[in-house]
Each structure stands twice: as C-alpha cells, then as structure tokens.
PDB file of C-alpha atoms in Angstrom:
ATOM      1  CA  MET F1241      -1.227  26.769 -30.301  1.00  0.00           C
ATOM      2  CA  ARG F1242      -3.714  24.256 -31.754  1.00  0.00           C
ATOM      3  CA  LEU F1243      -2.217  21.526 -29.626  1.00  0.00           C
ATOM      4  CA  LEU F1244      -2.716  23.618 -26.504  1.00  0.00           C
ATOM      5  CA  ILE F1245      -6.364  24.268 -27.409  1.00  0.00           C
ATOM      6  CA  CYS F1246      -6.965  20.563 -28.075  1.00  0.00           C
ATOM      7  CA  ILE F1247      -5.427  19.617 -24.751  1.00  0.00           C
ATOM      8  CA  CYS F1248      -7.612  22.170 -22.950  1.00  0.00           C
ATOM      9  CA  PHE F1249     -10.770  20.803 -24.615  1.00  0.00           C
ATOM     10  CA  LEU F1250      -9.794  17.215 -23.799  1.00  0.00           C
ATOM     11  CA  ALA F1251      -9.173  18.114 -20.175  1.00  0.00           C
ATOM     12  CA  LEU F1252     -12.462  20.003 -19.979  1.00  0.00           C
ATOM     13  CA  PHE F1253     -14.585  17.212 -21.455  1.00  0.00           C
ATOM     14  CA  SER F1254     -12.849  14.327 -19.693  1.00  0.00           C
ATOM     15  CA  SER F1255     -13.220  16.014 -16.312  1.00  0.00           C
ATOM     16  CA  CYS F1256     -16.995  16.157 -16.830  1.00  0.00           C
ATOM     17  CA  PHE F1257     -17.240  12.391 -17.347  1.00  0.00           C
ATOM     18  CA  GLN F1258     -18.357  10.455 -14.288  1.00  0.00           C
ATOM     19  CA  THR F1259     -18.866   6.718 -14.111  1.00  0.00           C
ATOM     20  CA  GLU F1260     -22.357   5.595 -13.192  1.00  0.00           C
ATOM     21  CA  ARG F1261     -22.725   4.442  -9.593  1.00  0.00           C
ATOM     22  CA  ASN F1262     -26.218   3.370  -8.593  1.00  0.00           C
ATOM     23  CA  CYS F1263     -24.867   1.421  -5.647  1.00  0.00           C
ATOM     24  CA  SER F1264     -28.183   1.180  -3.791  1.00  0.00           C
ATOM     25  CA  ASP F1265     -29.406  -1.145  -6.594  1.00  0.00           C
ATOM     26  CA  TYR F1266     -26.766  -3.657  -5.469  1.00  0.00           C
ATOM     27  CA  LYS F1267     -27.079  -3.583  -1.679  1.00  0.00           C
ATOM     28  CA  THR F1268     -29.226  -6.718  -1.719  1.00  0.00           C
ATOM     29  CA  GLY F1269     -29.821  -9.603  -4.107  1.00  0.00           C
ATOM     30  CA  THR F1270     -28.223 -12.718  -5.542  1.00  0.00           C
ATOM     31  CA  PHE F1271     -25.071 -12.299  -7.606  1.00  0.00           C
ATOM     32  CA  GLU F1272     -22.446 -14.356  -9.381  1.00  0.00           C
ATOM     33  CA  PHE F1273     -18.830 -13.646 -10.198  1.00  0.00           C
ATOM     34  CA  SER F1274     -15.895 -15.364 -11.858  1.00  0.00           C
ATOM     35  CA  TYR F1275     -12.521 -15.918 -10.247  1.00  0.00           C
ATOM     36  CA  LEU F1276      -9.280 -17.769 -10.918  1.00  0.00           C
ATOM     37  CA  ASP F1277      -8.290 -20.706  -8.715  1.00  0.00           C
ATOM     38  CA  ASN F1278      -4.823 -22.081  -9.531  1.00  0.00           C
ATOM     39  CA  GLY F1279      -5.222 -20.909 -13.129  1.00  0.00           C
ATOM     40  CA  VAL F1280      -8.728 -22.399 -13.510  1.00  0.00           C
ATOM     41  CA  ASP F1281     -11.627 -20.019 -14.218  1.00  0.00           C
ATOM     42  CA  LYS F1282     -14.494 -20.695 -11.787  1.00  0.00           C
ATOM     43  CA  THR F1283     -17.861 -19.120 -10.989  1.00  0.00           C
ATOM     44  CA  ALA F1284     -19.365 -18.549  -7.556  1.00  0.00           C
ATOM     45  CA  LYS F1285     -22.623 -17.099  -6.265  1.00  0.00           C
ATOM     46  CA  PHE F1286     -23.522 -15.045  -3.229  1.00  0.00           C
ATOM     47  CA  THR F1287     -26.678 -13.654  -1.696  1.00  0.00           C
ATOM     48  CA  ARG F1288     -26.494 -10.356   0.161  1.00  0.00           C
ATOM     49  CA  THR F1289     -29.001  -8.748   2.517  1.00  0.00           C
ATOM     50  CA  GLU F1290     -28.503  -5.427   4.301  1.00  0.00           C
ATOM     51  CA  ASP F1291     -26.664  -7.215   7.139  1.00  0.00           C
ATOM     52  CA  TYR F1292     -25.307 -10.511   5.760  1.00  0.00           C
ATOM     53  CA  SER F1293     -23.637 -12.085   2.750  1.00  0.00           C
ATOM     54  CA  ILE F1294     -23.748 -15.825   2.083  1.00  0.00           C
ATOM     55  CA  ASP F1295     -21.175 -17.113  -0.405  1.00  0.00           C
ATOM     56  CA  PHE F1296     -21.734 -20.370  -2.293  1.00  0.00           C
ATOM     57  CA  ILE F1297     -18.342 -21.533  -3.541  1.00  0.00           C
ATOM     58  CA  GLU F1298     -17.838 -25.069  -4.833  1.00  0.00           C
ATOM     59  CA  GLY F1299     -20.957 -26.331  -3.072  1.00  0.00           C
ATOM     60  CA  LYS F1300     -20.080 -24.847   0.314  1.00  0.00           C
ATOM     61  CA  ALA F1301     -21.840 -21.948   2.039  1.00  0.00           C
ATOM     62  CA  ASP F1302     -19.890 -19.341   3.996  1.00  0.00           C
ATOM     63  CA  SER F1303     -21.489 -16.421   5.851  1.00  0.00           C
ATOM     64  CA  SER F1304     -20.190 -12.927   6.545  1.00  0.00           C
ATOM     65  CA  SER F1305     -21.593  -9.876   8.248  1.00  0.00           C
ATOM     66  CA  VAL F1306     -22.018  -6.743   6.137  1.00  0.00           C
ATOM     67  CA  ARG F1307     -21.507  -3.253   7.575  1.00  0.00           C
ATOM     68  CA  TRP F1308     -22.222  -0.451   5.106  1.00  0.00           C
ATOM     69  CA  ILE F1309     -19.923   2.575   5.365  1.00  0.00           C
ATOM     70  CA  ASN F1310     -21.814   4.513   2.698  1.00  0.00           C
ATOM     71  CA  ASP F1311     -23.936   3.624  -0.356  1.00  0.00           C
ATOM     72  CA  CYS F1312     -20.933   2.252  -2.265  1.00  0.00           C
ATOM     73  CA  GLU F1313     -18.608   0.827   0.412  1.00  0.00           C
ATOM     74  CA  PHE F1314     -18.972  -1.896   3.012  1.00  0.00           C
ATOM     75  CA  ILE F1315     -16.971  -4.139   5.321  1.00  0.00           C
ATOM     76  CA  LEU F1316     -17.279  -7.950   5.147  1.00  0.00           C
ATOM     77  CA  LYS F1317     -16.318 -10.015   8.181  1.00  0.00           C
ATOM     78  CA  LYS F1318     -16.634 -13.812   8.238  1.00  0.00           C
ATOM     79  CA  LEU F1319     -18.954 -15.102  10.932  1.00  0.00           C
ATOM     80  CA  HIS F1320     -17.114 -18.401  11.446  1.00  0.00           C
ATOM     81  CA  PRO F1321     -13.494 -17.988  10.299  1.00  0.00           C
ATOM     82  CA  LYS F1322     -11.354 -21.111  10.179  1.00  0.00           C
ATOM     83  CA  SER F1323      -8.027 -19.261  10.327  1.00  0.00           C
ATOM     84  CA  THR F1324      -6.555 -15.925  11.332  1.00  0.00           C
ATOM     85  CA  GLN F1325      -6.383 -15.031   7.633  1.00  0.00           C
ATOM     86  CA  GLU F1326     -10.141 -15.608   7.224  1.00  0.00           C
ATOM     87  CA  ALA F1327     -10.813 -13.546  10.366  1.00  0.00           C
ATOM     88  CA  LYS F1328      -9.504 -10.388   8.684  1.00  0.00           C
ATOM     89  CA  ALA F1329     -12.229  -7.974   7.583  1.00  0.00           C
ATOM     90  CA  ILE F1330     -12.456  -7.072   3.889  1.00  0.00           C
ATOM     91  CA  HIS F1331     -13.189  -3.553   2.619  1.00  0.00           C
ATOM     92  CA  MET F1332     -15.368  -3.684  -0.526  1.00  0.00           C
ATOM     93  CA  LYS F1333     -15.916  -0.681  -2.787  1.00  0.00           C
ATOM     94  CA  ILE F1334     -18.326  -0.504  -5.744  1.00  0.00           C
ATOM     95  CA  LEU F1335     -16.508   1.441  -8.467  1.00  0.00           C
ATOM     96  CA  ASN F1336     -19.218   1.616 -11.145  1.00  0.00           C
ATOM     97  CA  THR F1337     -22.509   0.016 -12.078  1.00  0.00           C
ATOM     98  CA  THR F1338     -24.419  -1.051 -15.187  1.00  0.00           C
ATOM     99  CA  ASP F1339     -27.986  -2.288 -15.633  1.00  0.00           C
ATOM    100  CA  ASN F1340     -27.211  -5.734 -14.161  1.00  0.00           C
ATOM    101  CA  SER F1341     -23.654  -5.698 -12.799  1.00  0.00           C
ATOM    102  CA  TYR F1342     -21.111  -3.736 -10.834  1.00  0.00           C
ATOM    103  CA  THR F1343     -17.342  -3.480 -10.809  1.00  0.00           C
ATOM    104  CA  PHE F1344     -15.770  -3.632  -7.380  1.00  0.00           C
ATOM    105  CA  GLU F1345     -12.415  -3.593  -5.671  1.00  0.00           C
ATOM    106  CA  TYR F1346     -11.505  -5.124  -2.358  1.00  0.00           C
ATOM    107  CA  THR F1347      -8.656  -5.192   0.094  1.00  0.00           C
ATOM    108  CA  TYR F1348      -8.107  -5.911   3.768  1.00  0.00           C
ATOM    109  CA  ALA F1349      -9.919  -3.373   5.931  1.00  0.00           C
ATOM    110  CA  VAL F1350      -6.896  -2.998   8.208  1.00  0.00           C
ATOM    111  CA  LYS F1351      -3.490  -2.516   6.627  1.00  0.00           C
ATOM    112  CA  GLU F1352      -0.848  -4.876   7.943  1.00  0.00           C
ATOM    113  CA  GLN F1353       2.275  -3.215   9.229  1.00  0.00           C
ATOM    114  CA  ASN F1354       5.278  -3.411   6.861  1.00  0.00           C
ATOM    115  CA  ARG F1355       3.151  -4.935   4.059  1.00  0.00           C
ATOM    116  CA  SER F1356       1.560  -3.339   1.054  1.00  0.00           C
ATOM    117  CA  ASN F1357      -2.219  -3.678   0.978  1.00  0.00           C
ATOM    118  CA  ARG F1358      -2.970  -5.554  -2.264  1.00  0.00           C
ATOM    119  CA  VAL F1359      -6.119  -4.347  -4.039  1.00  0.00           C
ATOM    120  CA  GLU F1360      -8.074  -6.803  -6.195  1.00  0.00           C
ATOM    121  CA  LYS F1361     -10.887  -6.054  -8.659  1.00  0.00           C
ATOM    122  CA  GLY F1362     -13.834  -8.015  -9.942  1.00  0.00           C
ATOM    123  CA  VAL F1363     -17.274  -7.838 -11.541  1.00  0.00           C
ATOM    124  CA  ALA F1364     -20.453  -9.164  -9.934  1.00  0.00           C
ATOM    125  CA  THR F1365     -23.592  -9.775 -12.017  1.00  0.00           C
ATOM    126  CA  LYS F1366     -27.015  -9.561 -10.384  1.00  0.00           C
ATOM    127  CA  ILE F1367     -29.033 -12.675 -11.153  1.00  0.00           C
ATOM    128  CA  ASP F1368     -31.974 -12.086  -8.785  1.00  0.00           C
TER     129      ASP F1368
END
C-alpha cells in the first residue's frame, strides 16, 4: 500500500515539472556551440537574426534563411547549397533554456522515404 502511495505522489509531482523555455530570448544574437568532427571536439559560432543565420565554421561563413514556425521551432535552409544534401531544410527545436544557453534538437524538415529521420541534439550558448 505504501508503495502505491509513493508511486502516486511521484507521478503527481513529476507531472507538474516543466522545463523552462524562454525561446524568444534566443531568436536573435550571437551563439557558439561545440561539435565533433571525425572524433575531434570543435567550436563554431553563428549569428541569427529574425530571418537569417550566418554560421562561422573553421573560418568560413555560411548563410541560411530562418523561418519561425512558433516561438521554439524554426526551419533553416541554406542560401547557397553546394550539394543536394546541403539543400535539405533542417527543422530546429529549442527544448529548454537557461540564463545564457539553450538545448536544441534538429533533424531534416522533410523525412526521406524508407529512411529513419535521425535526430541530433546540441547546446548553444549566447555570447552576445
């Protein structure tokens, strides 16, 4: 009986917990994030406005359009793709936020037929 009561209380209190999502704080600004490239940890920066995102990776700039779906989700589409892979739009979703960073996940905006849509996660830190 005690176990049942404990489980009920746990379910009640855990269902009330909601992660913080102040996504509007991260619609614009300059950010940095870490990523792995062939097993090597690297850092990149990007600047985002309401309509565009400019990535600075290994000294090269790359621009994408930004189309907001709602306060926490947007679609990125490269302006000058160099391949069909780069031409695919990316769906970005802000999962939670802190005072200076947000956790996000991303995947292709359009699911490819007969392929699973791999979802990746990351953390971006606002630096300006």
